[in-house]
XYZ file of C-alpha atoms in Angstrom:
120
model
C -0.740 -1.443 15.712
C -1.854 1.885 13.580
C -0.615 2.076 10.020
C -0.387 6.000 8.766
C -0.877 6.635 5.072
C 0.201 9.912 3.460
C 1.297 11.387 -0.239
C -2.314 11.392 -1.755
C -3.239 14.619 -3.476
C -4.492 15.944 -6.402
C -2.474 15.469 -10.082
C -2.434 15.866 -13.448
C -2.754 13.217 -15.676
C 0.529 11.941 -16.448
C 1.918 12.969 -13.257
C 3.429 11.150 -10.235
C 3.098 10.629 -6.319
C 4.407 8.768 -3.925
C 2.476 7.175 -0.761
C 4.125 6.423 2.404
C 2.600 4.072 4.854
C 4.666 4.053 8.254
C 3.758 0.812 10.646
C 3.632 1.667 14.209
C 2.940 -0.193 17.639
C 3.856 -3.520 19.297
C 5.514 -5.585 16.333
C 7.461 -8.513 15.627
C 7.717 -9.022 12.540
C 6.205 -8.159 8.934
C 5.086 -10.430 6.643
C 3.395 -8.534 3.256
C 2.826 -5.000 3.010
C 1.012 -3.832 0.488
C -1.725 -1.409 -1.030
C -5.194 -1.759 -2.177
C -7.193 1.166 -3.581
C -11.147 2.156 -3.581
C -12.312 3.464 -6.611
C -16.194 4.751 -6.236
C -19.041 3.067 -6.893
C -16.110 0.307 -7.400
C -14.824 -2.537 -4.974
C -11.737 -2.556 -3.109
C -9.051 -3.465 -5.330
C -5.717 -5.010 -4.563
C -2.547 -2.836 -6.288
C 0.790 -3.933 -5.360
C 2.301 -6.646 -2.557
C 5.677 -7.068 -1.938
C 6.668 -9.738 0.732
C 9.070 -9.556 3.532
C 11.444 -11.530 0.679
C 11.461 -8.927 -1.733
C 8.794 -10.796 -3.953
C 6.370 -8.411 -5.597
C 3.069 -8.197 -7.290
C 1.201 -5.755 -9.293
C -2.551 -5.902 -10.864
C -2.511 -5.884 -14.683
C -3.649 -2.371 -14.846
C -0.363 -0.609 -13.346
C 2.409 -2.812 -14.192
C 5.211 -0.854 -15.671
C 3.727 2.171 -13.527
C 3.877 1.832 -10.393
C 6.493 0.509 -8.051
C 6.225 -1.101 -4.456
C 9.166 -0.852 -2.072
C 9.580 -1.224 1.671
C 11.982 -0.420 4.393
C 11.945 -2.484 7.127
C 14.180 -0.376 9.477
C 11.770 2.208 8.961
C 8.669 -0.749 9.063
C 7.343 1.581 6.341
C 5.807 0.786 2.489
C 6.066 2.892 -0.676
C 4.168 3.244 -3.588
C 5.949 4.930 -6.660
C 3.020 6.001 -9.072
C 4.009 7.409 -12.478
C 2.197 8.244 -15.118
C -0.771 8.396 -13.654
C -4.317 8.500 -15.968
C -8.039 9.119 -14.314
C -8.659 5.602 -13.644
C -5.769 5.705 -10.823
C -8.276 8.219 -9.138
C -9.469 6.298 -5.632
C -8.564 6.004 -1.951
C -5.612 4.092 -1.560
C -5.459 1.973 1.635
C -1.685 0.143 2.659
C -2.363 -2.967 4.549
C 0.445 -4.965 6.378
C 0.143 -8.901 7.309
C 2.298 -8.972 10.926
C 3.114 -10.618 14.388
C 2.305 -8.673 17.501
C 4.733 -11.204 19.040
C 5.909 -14.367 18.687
C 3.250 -16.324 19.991
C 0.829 -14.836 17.657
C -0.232 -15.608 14.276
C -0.222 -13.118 12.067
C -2.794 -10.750 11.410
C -3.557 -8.624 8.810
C -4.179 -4.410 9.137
C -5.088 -1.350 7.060
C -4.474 2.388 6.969
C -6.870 5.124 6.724
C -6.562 5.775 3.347
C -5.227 8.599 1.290
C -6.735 10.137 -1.497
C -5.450 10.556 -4.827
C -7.176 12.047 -8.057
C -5.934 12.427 -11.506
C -7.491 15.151 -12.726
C -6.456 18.176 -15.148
C-alpha cells in the first residue's frame, strides 16, 4: 500500500490549497482517511477524518476552514484549506485506516507528507 500526498506549497496568508492524497496497492476496502499535520518543534496533530460513511471531523482550530472530502473510485482524500493564517504552516501527512483483503484487519497508513507554509 503507498499513499502519495501532493498540493503543499508556499501561500500567502489568507490564501488557499488543496492536498491530494491518492491510495495505491493491494486494497479492499477503506475505512477513514484522513490528515494529520506536523507543526515544528510541535507534535503531530490530527486535522480532519472523514469515514467511509461520509461522517467528518475537524480540530477546533480549522473548522469553518478547511474541508475533507474523498473519492472512493479514485481511493483518493482531499483537503480544501481556505483562509489560511501562519499557524496552518506544517507538514501535512494523509493517513488511511484499510483492508489489504478480506481476511485482514484493518490497518492504518501514512503519506510522506507535503509541505505547506503561510507566509507573506
Amino acid at each position: 500500500v503507498q499513499l502519495q500526498a501532493s498540493g503543499g506549497g508556499l501561500v500567502q496568508p489568507g490564501g488557499s490549497l488543496r492536498l491530494s492524497c491518492a491510495v495505491s496497492g493491494t486494497i479492499f476496502s477503506i475505512n477513514v482517511m484522513g490528515w494529520y499535520r506536523q507543526a515544528p518543534g510541535k507534535q503531530r496533530e490530527l486535522v480532519a477524518r472523514i469515514t467511509n460513511i461520509g461522517t467528518t471531523t475537524y480540530t477546533d482550530s480549522v473548522k469553518g476552514r478547511f474541508t475533507i472530502s474523498r473519492d472512493d473510485a479514485k481511493k483518493s482524500v482531499y483537503l480544501q484549506m481556505n483562509s489560511l493564517n501562519a499557524e496552518d504552516t506544517a507538514v501535512y501527512y494523509c493517513n488511511v485506516v484499510l483492508r489489504r483483503t478480506s481476511r485482514d484487519y484493518a490497518g492504518a497508513y501514512w503519506g510522506q507528507g507535503t509541505l505547506v507554509t503561510v507566509s507573506s
